[in-house]
Coordinates of C-alpha atoms and ligand atoms in Angstrom, one line a residue:
Chain A
M1278 CA 0.0 0.0 0.0
P1279 CA 1.2 3.5 -0.7
P1280 CA 2.1 5.9 2.1
V1281 CA -0.7 8.2 3.1
F1282 CA -0.4 11.7 4.7
V1283 CA -3.0 13.3 6.9
Y1284 CA -2.9 17.1 7.2
A1285 CA -3.6 17.2 10.9
E1286 CA -5.0 20.5 12.2
V1287 CA -3.8 21.2 15.6
T1288 CA -4.3 23.9 18.3
P1289 CA -2.4 24.5 21.5
E1290 CA -5.3 22.7 23.2
G1291 CA -4.7 19.5 21.1
P1292 CA -5.5 18.1 17.7
R1293 CA -8.8 18.8 16.1
P1294 CA -11.2 15.8 16.4
V1295 CA -11.3 15.5 12.6
A1296 CA -7.5 14.8 12.5
L1297 CA -8.1 11.6 14.5
E1298 CA -11.1 10.7 12.2
L1299 CA -8.9 11.0 9.2
L1300 CA -6.0 9.0 10.7
T1301 CA -8.4 6.2 11.6
K1302 CA -9.5 6.1 7.9
A1303 CA -6.0 6.5 6.6
R1304 CA -5.0 3.2 8.3
S1305 CA -7.2 1.2 6.0
L1306 CA -5.9 3.1 2.9
G1307 CA -2.1 3.1 3.1
D1308 CA 1.0 2.2 4.9
P1309 CA 2.8 3.9 6.5
V1310 CA 0.5 6.7 7.7
A1311 CA 2.1 10.0 8.6
A1312 CA 0.5 13.1 10.1
V1313 CA 1.7 16.6 9.2
A1314 CA 1.1 18.9 12.1
L1315 CA 2.1 22.6 11.7
G1316 CA 1.7 25.5 14.0
P1317 CA 1.5 26.0 17.8
G1318 CA 0.6 22.7 19.5
A1319 CA 2.1 20.5 16.8
T1320 CA 4.7 18.7 18.8
A1321 CA 2.4 18.2 21.8
A1322 CA -0.2 16.7 19.6
A1323 CA 2.1 14.0 18.3
E1324 CA 1.4 11.6 21.1
T1325 CA -2.4 11.6 20.3
L1326 CA -1.8 11.5 16.6
G1327 CA 0.4 8.5 17.1
A1328 CA -2.3 6.8 19.2
Y1329 CA -4.7 7.1 16.3
G1330 CA -2.4 5.7 13.7
A1331 CA 0.4 8.0 12.6
S1332 CA 3.7 6.3 12.7
T1333 CA 5.5 9.5 11.9
V1334 CA 4.4 13.1 12.8
F1335 CA 6.1 15.8 10.8
A1336 CA 5.8 18.7 13.2
N1337 CA 6.8 22.3 13.6
D1338 CA 5.4 24.6 16.3
D1339 CA 6.3 27.9 14.6
P1340 CA 3.4 30.4 14.5
V1341 CA 4.3 31.3 10.9
F1342 CA 2.2 28.2 10.0
S1343 CA -0.9 29.4 11.8
E1344 CA -0.5 33.1 11.0
T1345 CA -0.1 32.9 7.2
L1346 CA -3.4 31.3 6.1
G1347 CA -2.0 28.1 4.8
H1348 CA 0.9 29.7 2.7
A1349 CA 3.8 28.4 4.8
A1350 CA 2.0 25.1 5.5
A1351 CA 1.4 24.4 1.8
L1352 CA 5.1 25.0 0.9
S1353 CA 6.3 22.7 3.8
L1354 CA 3.8 20.1 2.8
A1355 CA 4.9 20.2 -0.8
G1356 CA 8.5 19.7 0.3
L1357 CA 7.4 16.6 2.4
V1358 CA 5.4 15.3 -0.5
E1359 CA 8.4 15.6 -2.8
E1360 CA 10.6 13.7 -0.4
H1361 CA 8.2 10.9 0.8
R1362 CA 5.9 10.5 -2.2
P1363 CA 2.6 9.7 -0.6
G1364 CA -0.2 8.4 -2.8
L1365 CA -2.8 10.4 -1.0
V1366 CA -3.0 13.5 1.3
L1367 CA -6.1 13.8 3.3
F1368 CA -7.5 17.1 4.6
S1369 CA -10.7 18.2 6.3
T1370 CA -13.0 20.6 4.5
S1371 CA -12.4 23.4 7.1
H1372 CA -11.5 26.8 5.9
D1373 CA -8.0 26.5 7.2
A1374 CA -7.5 23.1 5.5
R1375 CA -8.9 24.4 2.2
D1376 CA -6.3 27.2 2.2
V1377 CA -3.5 24.6 2.4
A1378 CA -5.1 22.1 0.0
G1379 CA -5.8 24.6 -2.7
R1380 CA -2.2 25.8 -2.7
L1381 CA -0.8 22.3 -2.5
Q1382 CA -2.7 21.4 -5.6
A1383 CA -0.9 24.2 -7.5
L1384 CA 2.4 23.0 -6.3
T1385 CA 2.0 19.3 -7.0
G1386 CA -0.2 19.5 -10.1
S1387 CA -2.3 16.7 -8.8
T1388 CA -6.1 16.1 -8.7
L1389 CA -8.2 17.5 -5.8
M1390 CA -11.6 16.3 -4.6
S1391 CA -13.6 18.2 -2.0
N1392 CA -16.6 17.2 0.2
A1393 CA -15.7 13.5 0.2
T1394 CA -17.5 11.4 2.8
D1395 CA -15.6 8.1 2.2
L1396 CA -12.7 6.5 0.3
S1397 CA -12.2 2.9 -0.7
A1398 CA -8.7 3.4 -2.0
T1399 CA -6.1 6.2 -2.3
D1400 CA -7.6 6.9 -5.8
R1401 CA -11.3 6.2 -5.1
A1402 CA -13.5 8.6 -3.2
Q1403 CA -17.2 9.1 -2.7
M1404 CA -19.0 12.4 -2.6
P1405 CA -22.6 13.3 -2.0
I1406 CA -24.1 15.7 -4.6
F1407 CA -27.4 17.5 -5.0
G1408 CA -27.7 17.9 -1.2
G1409 CA -27.0 14.2 -0.5
A1410 CA -29.7 12.8 -2.8
V1411 CA -27.1 11.1 -4.8
T1412 CA -23.6 9.8 -4.0
V1413 CA -21.0 9.5 -6.7
E1414 CA -18.0 7.3 -6.7
V1415 CA -15.1 9.1 -8.3
A1416 CA -11.9 7.7 -9.8
L1417 CA -8.9 10.0 -9.1
E1418 CA -6.3 10.0 -11.9
G1419 CA -3.1 11.8 -12.8
P1420 CA 0.0 12.3 -10.8
D1421 CA 0.2 11.4 -7.1
P1422 CA -0.6 12.5 -4.4
K1423 CA -4.3 12.5 -4.8
I1424 CA -5.7 15.4 -2.6
V1425 CA -9.0 14.6 -0.9
L1426 CA -10.9 16.9 1.5
V1427 CA -13.2 15.0 3.8
R1428 CA -16.2 16.3 5.6
P1429 CA -15.8 16.2 9.4
T1430 CA -17.6 13.4 11.3
S1431 CA -17.5 11.2 8.2
F1432 CA -15.6 8.5 10.2
A1433 CA -15.6 7.6 13.8
A1434 CA -12.2 8.1 15.4
E1435 CA -10.8 4.8 16.9
P1436 CA -7.4 4.6 18.6
S1437 CA -4.8 2.2 17.2
G1438 CA -2.6 2.2 20.3
G1439 CA 0.4 3.1 18.2
T1440 CA 3.1 5.6 18.9
A1441 CA 4.7 8.1 16.5
T1442 CA 8.2 9.3 15.9
V1443 CA 8.4 13.1 15.6
E1444 CA 10.3 14.5 12.6
P1445 CA 11.0 18.2 12.4
V1446 CA 9.9 20.2 9.4
P1447 CA 11.9 23.3 8.3
V1448 CA 10.2 26.7 8.1
P1449 CA 9.9 27.5 4.4
Q1450 CA 11.2 30.6 2.7
G1451 CA 8.5 32.4 0.9
S1452 CA 6.8 35.7 0.5
P1453 CA 4.7 37.7 0.3
W1454 CA 2.7 36.2 3.1
P1455 CA -0.7 37.3 4.3
R1456 CA -0.6 37.9 8.0
R1457 CA -3.1 37.5 10.8
V1458 CA -2.7 40.8 12.6
E1459 CA -5.6 40.7 15.0
R1460 CA -7.6 38.0 16.7
H1461 CA -11.0 38.7 18.3
E1462 CA -12.4 35.9 20.3
E1463 CA -15.2 35.3 22.8
A1464 CA -15.1 32.5 25.3
A1465 CA -17.1 29.5 24.2
T1466 CA -20.0 28.4 26.4
G1467 CA -21.7 25.0 26.4
P1468 CA -20.6 21.9 24.5
R1469 CA -19.1 22.0 21.0
L1470 CA -21.7 21.6 18.3
E1471 CA -20.1 18.4 17.0
E1472 CA -20.1 16.8 20.5
A1473 CA -23.5 18.0 21.7
R1474 CA -26.2 15.3 22.3
V1475 CA -28.9 17.8 21.5
V1476 CA -28.6 20.6 18.8
V1477 CA -31.3 23.3 18.8
S1478 CA -31.0 25.1 15.5
G1479 CA -32.6 28.3 14.2
G1480 CA -33.4 29.8 10.8
R1481 CA -35.0 32.8 9.3
G1482 CA -38.3 31.7 10.7
L1483 CA -37.2 33.1 14.1
Q1484 CA -37.9 36.6 12.6
E1485 CA -35.2 38.4 14.6
A1486 CA -31.8 37.9 16.0
S1487 CA -33.0 38.5 19.6
N1488 CA -35.3 35.5 19.4
F1489 CA -32.2 33.3 19.4
A1490 CA -32.2 33.8 23.2
L1491 CA -35.2 31.3 23.2
L1492 CA -33.0 28.7 21.6
E1493 CA -30.1 29.4 23.9
E1494 CA -32.5 28.8 26.8
L1495 CA -33.8 25.6 25.5
A1496 CA -30.4 24.3 24.6
G1497 CA -29.2 25.3 28.0
L1498 CA -31.9 23.2 29.7
L1499 CA -30.9 20.2 27.6
K1500 CA -27.1 20.8 28.0
G1501 CA -27.1 21.1 24.2
A1502 CA -25.7 23.4 21.7
V1503 CA -27.2 26.0 19.4
G1504 CA -26.8 25.9 15.6
A1505 CA -28.2 27.9 12.7
S1506 CA -28.9 28.0 9.0
R1507 CA -26.7 29.9 6.7
A1508 CA -29.5 32.5 6.0
V1509 CA -29.2 33.8 9.6
V1510 CA -25.4 33.5 9.7
D1511 CA -25.2 35.6 6.6
A1512 CA -27.7 38.1 8.1
G1513 CA -25.3 38.5 11.0
W1514 CA -27.7 37.2 13.7
V1515 CA -25.2 34.6 15.0
P1516 CA -21.5 33.9 14.2
Y1517 CA -20.4 31.6 11.4
S1518 CA -19.3 29.0 13.9
Y1519 CA -23.0 28.2 14.4
Q1520 CA -23.6 27.3 10.8
I1521 CA -24.8 23.8 10.0
G1522 CA -24.7 22.4 6.5
Q1523 CA -22.7 21.9 3.4
T1524 CA -20.5 24.9 4.1
G1525 CA -20.7 24.8 7.8
R1526 CA -20.6 22.0 10.4
T1527 CA -21.9 18.5 10.2
V1528 CA -23.6 17.3 13.4
K1529 CA -24.9 13.9 14.4
P1530 CA -26.7 14.4 17.7
E1531 CA -29.2 12.2 19.4
V1532 CA -31.8 14.9 18.8
Y1533 CA -31.8 17.8 16.3
I1534 CA -34.5 20.5 16.7
A1535 CA -34.9 22.6 13.6
V1536 CA -36.8 25.8 14.4
G1537 CA -37.9 28.0 11.5
I1538 CA -35.6 26.3 9.1
S1539 CA -37.0 25.4 5.6
G1540 CA -34.7 22.4 5.1
A1541 CA -32.7 23.4 2.0
T1542 CA -30.6 20.6 0.7
Q1543 CA -27.4 22.5 1.7
H1544 CA -28.6 22.6 5.3
V1545 CA -29.9 19.1 5.3
V1546 CA -26.5 17.5 4.5
G1547 CA -25.2 18.9 7.7
M1548 CA -27.8 17.4 10.0
K1549 CA -29.5 14.4 8.4
G1550 CA -27.3 12.1 10.4
A1551 CA -29.1 13.0 13.6
K1552 CA -30.8 10.1 15.4
R1553 CA -34.1 12.0 15.8
I1554 CA -35.2 15.1 14.1
V1555 CA -37.9 17.5 15.4
A1556 CA -39.0 20.4 13.1
I1557 CA -41.1 23.4 14.0
N1558 CA -42.2 25.4 11.0
K1559 CA -45.3 27.3 10.1
D1560 CA -45.4 26.1 6.5
P1561 CA -46.8 22.6 6.2
D1562 CA -45.0 22.1 2.9
A1563 CA -41.6 23.0 4.3
P1564 CA -39.1 20.4 3.0
I1565 CA -37.7 19.9 6.5
F1566 CA -40.9 17.9 7.3
R1567 CA -39.9 15.2 4.8
L1568 CA -37.1 14.1 7.1
A1569 CA -38.5 15.0 10.5
D1570 CA -39.5 12.2 13.0
L1571 CA -41.8 14.7 14.6
G1572 CA -42.9 17.8 12.6
V1573 CA -44.9 20.5 14.2
V1574 CA -46.8 23.0 12.0
G1575 CA -46.9 26.1 14.1
D1576 CA -45.3 29.3 15.1
A1577 CA -41.8 28.9 16.5
L1578 CA -42.2 31.8 18.9
T1579 CA -45.3 30.1 20.5
V1580 CA -44.1 26.5 20.5
V1581 CA -40.5 26.9 21.8
P1582 CA -41.6 28.7 25.0
Q1583 CA -44.2 26.0 25.6
V1584 CA -41.5 23.3 25.3
I1585 CA -39.3 25.2 27.7
A1586 CA -42.2 25.5 30.2
E1587 CA -43.0 21.7 29.8
I1588 CA -39.4 20.7 30.6
R1589 CA -39.4 23.0 33.6
S1590 CA -42.7 21.6 34.9
R1591 CA -41.6 18.0 34.5
R1592 CA -38.4 18.7 36.4
G1593 CA -40.5 20.3 39.1
Chain B
M190 CA -6.9 50.1 -8.7
N191 CA -7.8 47.3 -11.0
V192 CA -9.9 44.4 -9.7
V193 CA -10.5 41.1 -11.4
V194 CA -13.5 39.1 -10.2
L195 CA -13.8 35.4 -10.9
V196 CA -17.4 34.7 -11.6
K197 CA -19.0 31.4 -12.4
Y198 CA -22.1 30.6 -14.4
V199 CA -24.1 27.9 -12.7
P200 CA -27.3 26.1 -13.5
D201 CA -30.4 27.6 -11.9
P202 CA -29.5 27.6 -8.2
Q203 CA -33.2 27.0 -7.4
G204 CA -33.7 24.1 -9.8
T205 CA -32.6 20.4 -9.6
P206 CA -29.5 19.9 -11.7
E207 CA -29.3 17.0 -14.1
L208 CA -26.5 14.7 -15.0
D209 CA -25.8 13.4 -18.5
D210 CA -24.6 10.0 -19.5
A211 CA -21.0 10.8 -18.6
F212 CA -22.2 12.0 -15.1
L213 CA -21.4 15.6 -16.0
V214 CA -23.8 18.4 -14.9
V215 CA -25.9 19.5 -17.9
R216 CA -25.0 23.1 -18.5
E217 CA -26.1 23.7 -22.1
G218 CA -29.7 24.5 -22.7
T219 CA -30.5 25.0 -19.1
E220 CA -31.5 28.3 -17.4
G221 CA -28.6 29.5 -15.5
A222 CA -27.2 32.5 -13.7
L223 CA -24.3 34.2 -12.2
D224 CA -23.5 32.2 -9.0
P225 CA -25.3 34.0 -6.2
G226 CA -22.2 33.6 -4.0
D227 CA -20.1 35.4 -6.6
E228 CA -22.4 38.4 -6.6
Y229 CA -20.9 39.2 -3.2
A230 CA -17.4 39.3 -4.7
V231 CA -18.7 41.6 -7.6
E232 CA -20.2 43.9 -5.0
A233 CA -17.0 44.0 -3.0
G234 CA -15.0 44.8 -6.1
L235 CA -17.4 47.6 -7.1
R236 CA -17.2 49.2 -3.6
L237 CA -13.4 49.1 -3.7
V238 CA -13.2 50.9 -7.1
E239 CA -15.8 53.4 -5.9
T240 CA -13.5 54.3 -3.1
H241 CA -10.1 54.0 -4.9
G242 CA -10.9 54.5 -8.6
G243 CA -10.1 52.0 -11.3
E244 CA -12.0 49.2 -13.0
V245 CA -13.7 45.9 -12.2
T246 CA -13.1 43.2 -14.8
L247 CA -15.2 40.0 -14.6
L248 CA -13.6 36.8 -15.7
T249 CA -15.5 33.6 -16.4
M250 CA -14.7 30.2 -17.9
G251 CA -17.7 28.4 -19.2
P252 CA -19.9 27.5 -22.2
E253 CA -21.5 30.1 -24.5
T254 CA -24.4 30.5 -22.0
A255 CA -21.9 31.7 -19.3
S256 CA -22.0 35.1 -21.0
A257 CA -25.2 35.6 -19.0
A258 CA -23.1 35.6 -15.8
L259 CA -20.9 38.4 -17.3
R260 CA -24.0 40.4 -18.3
K261 CA -25.4 40.2 -14.8
G262 CA -22.2 41.5 -13.3
L263 CA -21.8 44.2 -16.0
S264 CA -25.3 45.4 -15.3
M265 CA -24.4 45.7 -11.6
G266 CA -21.7 48.1 -12.7
A267 CA -18.6 46.1 -13.6
H268 CA -16.6 47.7 -16.4
A269 CA -15.5 44.8 -18.7
G270 CA -15.7 41.1 -19.1
V271 CA -13.5 38.3 -20.2
H272 CA -15.0 35.0 -21.3
V273 CA -12.8 31.9 -21.8
V274 CA -14.8 29.6 -23.9
D275 CA -13.5 26.5 -25.7
P276 CA -15.1 23.1 -26.4
A277 CA -12.0 21.4 -25.0
L278 CA -12.9 22.8 -21.5
R279 CA -16.1 20.7 -21.1
G280 CA -15.9 18.7 -17.9
S281 CA -12.8 20.6 -16.6
D282 CA -11.8 19.8 -13.1
A283 CA -10.6 22.1 -10.4
L284 CA -7.0 22.1 -11.5
A285 CA -7.7 22.8 -15.1
T286 CA -10.1 25.5 -14.1
A287 CA -7.5 27.2 -11.9
R288 CA -4.9 26.9 -14.6
V289 CA -7.1 28.6 -17.2
L290 CA -8.2 31.3 -14.8
A291 CA -4.7 32.0 -13.7
A292 CA -3.5 32.3 -17.3
A293 CA -6.3 34.7 -18.2
V294 CA -5.7 36.9 -15.1
R295 CA -2.0 37.1 -16.0
R296 CA -2.7 38.8 -19.4
R297 CA -3.1 42.3 -17.9
P298 CA -2.0 44.3 -14.9
F299 CA -4.2 44.0 -11.8
D300 CA -4.1 44.8 -8.1
L301 CA -6.6 42.5 -6.7
V302 CA -8.4 39.2 -7.7
L303 CA -11.7 38.5 -5.9
A304 CA -13.7 35.3 -6.0
G305 CA -16.6 33.6 -4.2
V306 CA -15.8 31.0 -1.5
E307 CA -17.4 28.1 -3.3
S308 CA -19.5 27.6 -6.3
T309 CA -23.1 26.5 -5.9
D310 CA -22.8 23.6 -8.3
G311 CA -19.2 22.5 -7.8
S312 CA -18.5 23.7 -4.3
T313 CA -14.9 22.5 -4.3
G314 CA -14.0 25.6 -2.4
T315 CA -10.4 25.6 -3.4
V316 CA -10.1 27.0 -6.9
P317 CA -9.3 30.6 -5.8
M318 CA -6.4 29.4 -3.6
T319 CA -5.0 27.3 -6.4
V320 CA -5.2 30.3 -8.7
A321 CA -3.4 32.4 -6.0
Q322 CA -0.6 29.9 -5.7
L323 CA -0.2 29.6 -9.5
L324 CA 0.1 33.4 -9.7
E325 CA 2.3 33.4 -6.5
L326 CA -0.1 35.9 -4.9
P327 CA -0.9 36.1 -1.2
S328 CA -4.5 35.2 -0.5
A329 CA -6.8 36.4 2.2
T330 CA -9.8 34.0 2.3
F331 CA -13.3 33.9 3.6
A332 CA -13.7 37.7 4.0
R333 CA -16.8 39.3 5.4
A334 CA -15.3 42.8 5.2
L335 CA -12.6 44.1 2.9
S336 CA -10.7 47.4 2.7
V337 CA -7.5 48.6 1.0
E338 CA -5.1 51.1 2.4
D339 CA -1.6 52.1 1.4
G340 CA -1.3 49.1 -0.9
V341 CA -2.4 46.6 1.7
L342 CA -5.5 44.6 1.7
R343 CA -7.2 44.1 5.0
I344 CA -10.0 41.6 5.6
E345 CA -12.1 40.3 8.5
R346 CA -12.3 36.5 8.5
P347 CA -14.8 34.8 10.7
T348 CA -13.5 32.0 13.0
D349 CA -15.0 29.6 15.5
L350 CA -14.9 32.0 18.3
G351 CA -15.1 35.4 16.6
F352 CA -13.0 36.8 13.8
D353 CA -9.5 37.5 12.7
V354 CA -8.1 40.5 10.8
V355 CA -5.8 39.4 8.0
E356 CA -3.6 41.7 5.9
A357 CA -1.9 41.0 2.6
P358 CA 0.2 43.3 0.4
L359 CA -1.2 44.0 -3.1
P360 CA -1.3 42.4 -5.6
A361 CA -3.4 39.8 -3.7
L362 CA -6.4 37.5 -4.0
A363 CA -9.4 37.4 -1.6
T364 CA -12.5 35.3 -1.4
V365 CA -15.7 36.9 -0.3
T366 CA -18.4 35.2 1.8
G367 CA -22.2 35.8 2.0
S368 CA -21.7 37.7 5.2
A369 CA -20.1 40.6 3.2
P370 CA -22.4 43.5 2.1
E371 CA -25.4 42.5 0.1
P372 CA -25.0 42.7 -3.7
R373 CA -26.8 45.6 -5.4
Y374 CA -29.6 45.0 -7.9
P375 CA -28.9 46.1 -11.4
T376 CA -30.7 49.3 -12.4
L377 CA -32.5 49.6 -15.7
K378 CA -29.8 52.0 -16.8
G379 CA -27.2 49.5 -15.7
I380 CA -28.8 46.8 -17.8
M381 CA -28.9 49.0 -20.8
Q382 CA -25.3 50.1 -20.4
A383 CA -24.1 46.5 -19.9
K384 CA -24.9 45.8 -23.6
Q385 CA -22.2 48.4 -24.7
K386 CA -19.5 47.2 -22.4
P387 CA -16.5 45.3 -23.8
V388 CA -16.4 41.5 -23.5
E389 CA -13.2 39.8 -24.7
R390 CA -13.5 36.1 -25.8
L391 CA -10.5 33.9 -25.4
A392 CA -9.9 30.3 -26.5
L393 CA -7.3 28.0 -25.0
A394 CA -4.9 28.8 -27.8
D395 CA -5.0 32.5 -26.8
L396 CA -3.9 31.5 -23.3
G397 CA -1.0 29.3 -24.6
L398 CA -2.6 26.2 -23.0
S399 CA -3.2 22.9 -24.7
A400 CA -6.2 20.7 -24.2
E401 CA -3.9 17.7 -23.3
A402 CA -2.4 19.6 -20.3
L403 CA -5.9 20.2 -19.0
A404 CA -7.4 16.7 -19.4
P405 CA -9.8 15.9 -16.5
T406 CA -8.3 13.9 -13.7
Q407 CA -11.6 12.8 -12.2
R408 CA -14.1 10.3 -13.5
V409 CA -17.4 9.4 -12.0
V410 CA -17.5 5.6 -12.1
G411 CA -20.7 5.0 -10.1
L412 CA -23.7 6.6 -8.7
T413 CA -26.0 5.6 -5.8
R414 CA -29.2 7.3 -4.8
A415 CA -29.3 7.9 -1.1
Q416 CA -31.9 6.2 0.9
E417 CA -34.5 8.8 1.7
R418 CA -34.9 9.2 5.4
A419 CA -38.5 8.1 6.1
A420 CA -40.7 11.0 7.2
G421 CA -42.3 10.7 10.6
E422 CA -45.4 12.3 11.9
V423 CA -46.4 15.9 11.2
I424 CA -48.9 17.4 13.7
Q425 CA -50.6 20.8 13.9
A426 CA -49.4 22.9 16.9
G427 CA -52.0 22.6 19.7
E428 CA -52.6 21.7 23.3
D429 CA -50.3 18.7 23.6
T430 CA -47.5 19.8 21.2
A431 CA -45.0 20.6 24.0
K432 CA -45.8 17.3 25.6
R433 CA -45.1 15.4 22.4
I434 CA -41.8 17.1 21.9
V435 CA -40.7 16.6 25.5
D436 CA -41.8 12.9 25.3
L437 CA -39.5 12.5 22.3
L438 CA -36.6 14.1 24.3
A439 CA -37.3 11.7 27.2
E440 CA -37.3 8.7 24.8
A441 CA -33.9 9.9 23.4
K442 CA -32.6 10.2 27.0
V443 CA -31.5 13.8 26.6
L444 CA -33.9 15.3 29.1
Ligands
FAD962 C1 -23.2 26.8 -2.2 C2 -24.2 26.9 -1.1 C3 -23.9 26.5 0.2 C4 -24.8 26.6 1.2 N1 -24.5 26.1 2.4 C5 -25.4 26.2 3.4 C6 -25.1 25.7 4.7 O1 -24.0 25.2 5.0 N2 -26.1 25.7 5.7 C7 -27.3 26.2 5.4 O2 -28.1 26.2 6.4 N3 -27.6 26.8 4.2 C8 -26.7 26.8 3.2 N4 -27.0 27.3 2.0 C9 -28.3 28.1 1.9 C10 -29.5 27.3 1.8 O3 -29.7 27.0 0.4 C11 -30.8 28.0 2.3 O4 -30.8 29.3 1.7 C12 -30.8 28.3 3.8 O5 -30.5 27.0 4.5 C13 -32.1 28.8 4.2 O6 -32.1 29.1 5.6 P1 -33.5 29.2 6.4 O7 -34.1 27.8 6.4 O8 -33.2 29.7 7.7 O9 -34.3 30.2 5.7 P2 -35.6 30.1 4.7 O10 -35.3 29.2 3.6 O11 -36.0 31.5 4.4 O12 -36.7 29.4 5.7 C14 -37.3 30.0 6.7 C15 -38.4 29.0 7.2 O13 -39.0 29.6 8.4 C16 -40.4 29.3 8.4 N5 -41.0 30.3 9.2 C17 -41.3 31.6 9.0 N6 -41.8 32.2 10.1 C18 -42.0 31.2 11.0 C19 -42.5 31.2 12.3 N7 -43.0 32.3 12.9 N8 -42.5 30.0 13.0 C20 -42.0 28.9 12.4 N9 -41.5 28.9 11.2 C21 -41.5 30.0 10.5 C22 -40.7 29.4 6.9 O14 -41.9 28.7 6.6 C23 -39.5 28.8 6.2 O15 -39.6 27.4 6.0 C24 -26.1 27.2 1.0 C25 -26.4 27.6 -0.3 C26 -25.5 27.5 -1.3 C27 -25.9 28.0 -2.7
AMP963 N1 -15.4 28.3 -14.3 C1 -15.1 29.4 -13.4 N2 -15.1 30.7 -13.9 C2 -14.8 31.7 -13.1 N3 -14.7 31.6 -11.8 C3 -14.7 30.4 -11.2 C4 -14.9 29.2 -12.0 N4 -14.9 28.1 -11.2 C5 -14.7 28.6 -10.0 N5 -14.6 30.0 -10.0 C6 -14.3 30.9 -8.8 O1 -13.9 30.1 -7.7 C7 -14.8 30.2 -6.6 C8 -14.9 28.9 -5.9 O2 -15.3 27.9 -6.8 P1 -15.1 26.3 -6.5 O3 -13.8 26.1 -6.0 O4 -15.4 25.7 -7.8 O5 -16.1 25.9 -5.4 C9 -16.1 30.6 -7.3 O6 -17.0 31.2 -6.4 C10 -15.6 31.6 -8.4 O7 -15.3 32.8 -7.9

């Protein structure tokens, strides 16, 4: 089997969950499996990356990798590809990973497929199209390495019990870089969307940004997380990190509650893996009802407060 | 300042696309439009030249019908269009597309290249970064706000916990998200004027590219229709709605 690289996104708090998912899959596609971890937290992440299947972790903690929007990372990765000739490099579909993958493609001249949900070989990948109504199997041709971007939560992460050797990566020479010059962050509250057992998600049917407070309250009672459709993210009601769907997050909670969301195909691909789906929408023909286990035709602003009251009264 | 905006013609974003026998999206003979996502990039370009002077040139690669995408952007106020159209480009993949777009951008001086974040039909979401690397430009991606000062592009880029500010020296490339300012509607005057604006047509030979070098590297070899998730029960909101929902939460053990 050809060597496989996983571009493992890391933070000072540890590797991103998707890195471990990709390593788990990579074990069945190639040998050896190496992770490429670049930016602050890279070396510290090596132990976990090894435990999920990387026998080598190419690492460098230099902030140039996290501050230049994939420019430095793509150049380093191209150097590693040249030296080790993997058959496949796996990425997630995150914005940061897309920056690296797009540039790597220009440097290697190889094929790139995005939005994959599975692979059966280093040159065979599957991708849902038309909002998941159809899945196509795609043969990847041309020079190695194939570059495939996989949607997060496509695979369950399972440890291999392995350990990795850490190989240093030089900082590349290059310019002009873009530079991150400011960072504005608010502390996160509640569970991460991908890990929450309940996701309460709102769309344009909530009428106003301030009505998201209702969803925050409901999610809080259920120790869940709040999500949103792209329409309300674009409208600036909630941050992009809330967005669920094709160009946002993919969630697979026990229960997904869609409030005032029409159920466009691009939204549905991000949530149809939920165990149970509840939809509240005032339009009986809303497409979301076609996949809901329980659909309620009604006004969100009436139904949600009733649900909150019912939970409170059952808990006494 | 001269801005080039990469705009794609996509089949009707509201309709259901069709695949032909070779599993390619049918683009000929279908109603199509300028990709709604790319309208945000056009708007961002127009705002920048309104502030700094200069021109917005739209660049598209696509079949004859793709000229509709150019016309839409020209009627919004862009100054000129470039249409790369060549039968050899049918079924082009991301790399071929990026090579063609990069070669076409290179033909004239520019300060900034703008693009959407992902196309409605392809949604590869990497073509602009590949173009940037081919042109050896710095790229500032996923912008919700853009400005230029003293030859430096500055963008706001949303993140998980807020947003970053990213700067890149010009010439540069940026991708523009749907959180950026809403695209303007073409005025009647704009629509009339669009007809007089110059549109340059280019074939592969004009770009010094050969069809062989752009041969597709992806082939659809199979297709499965997803199992529809069975619909459950749909009820009218009433007395016991809350009880029904909370029962379901209890059943799912999330209460
Ligand atoms: C390339 C591309 C990528 C995309 N990616 C995503 C993505 O990742 N995620 C995503 O979500 N979308 C995405 N979209 C957008 C998607 O197509 C839809 O436009 C979007 O999901 C619609 O959001 P919405 O359901 O909130 O709004 P709408 O479609 O406007 O629906 C609002 C719903 O609220 C209901 N409603 C109104 N008032 C009430 C009330 N008082 N009580 C109850 N219900 C009410 C209405 O009946 C309606 O069904 C993408 C689109 C494109 C082209
Ligand atoms: N054929 C094309 N012609 C012009 N621009 C394109 C073309 N394909 C992609 N783009 C640009 O690249 C962006 C991302 O597209 P994609 O990577 O295909 O999802 C689009 O929003 C456009 O700005």
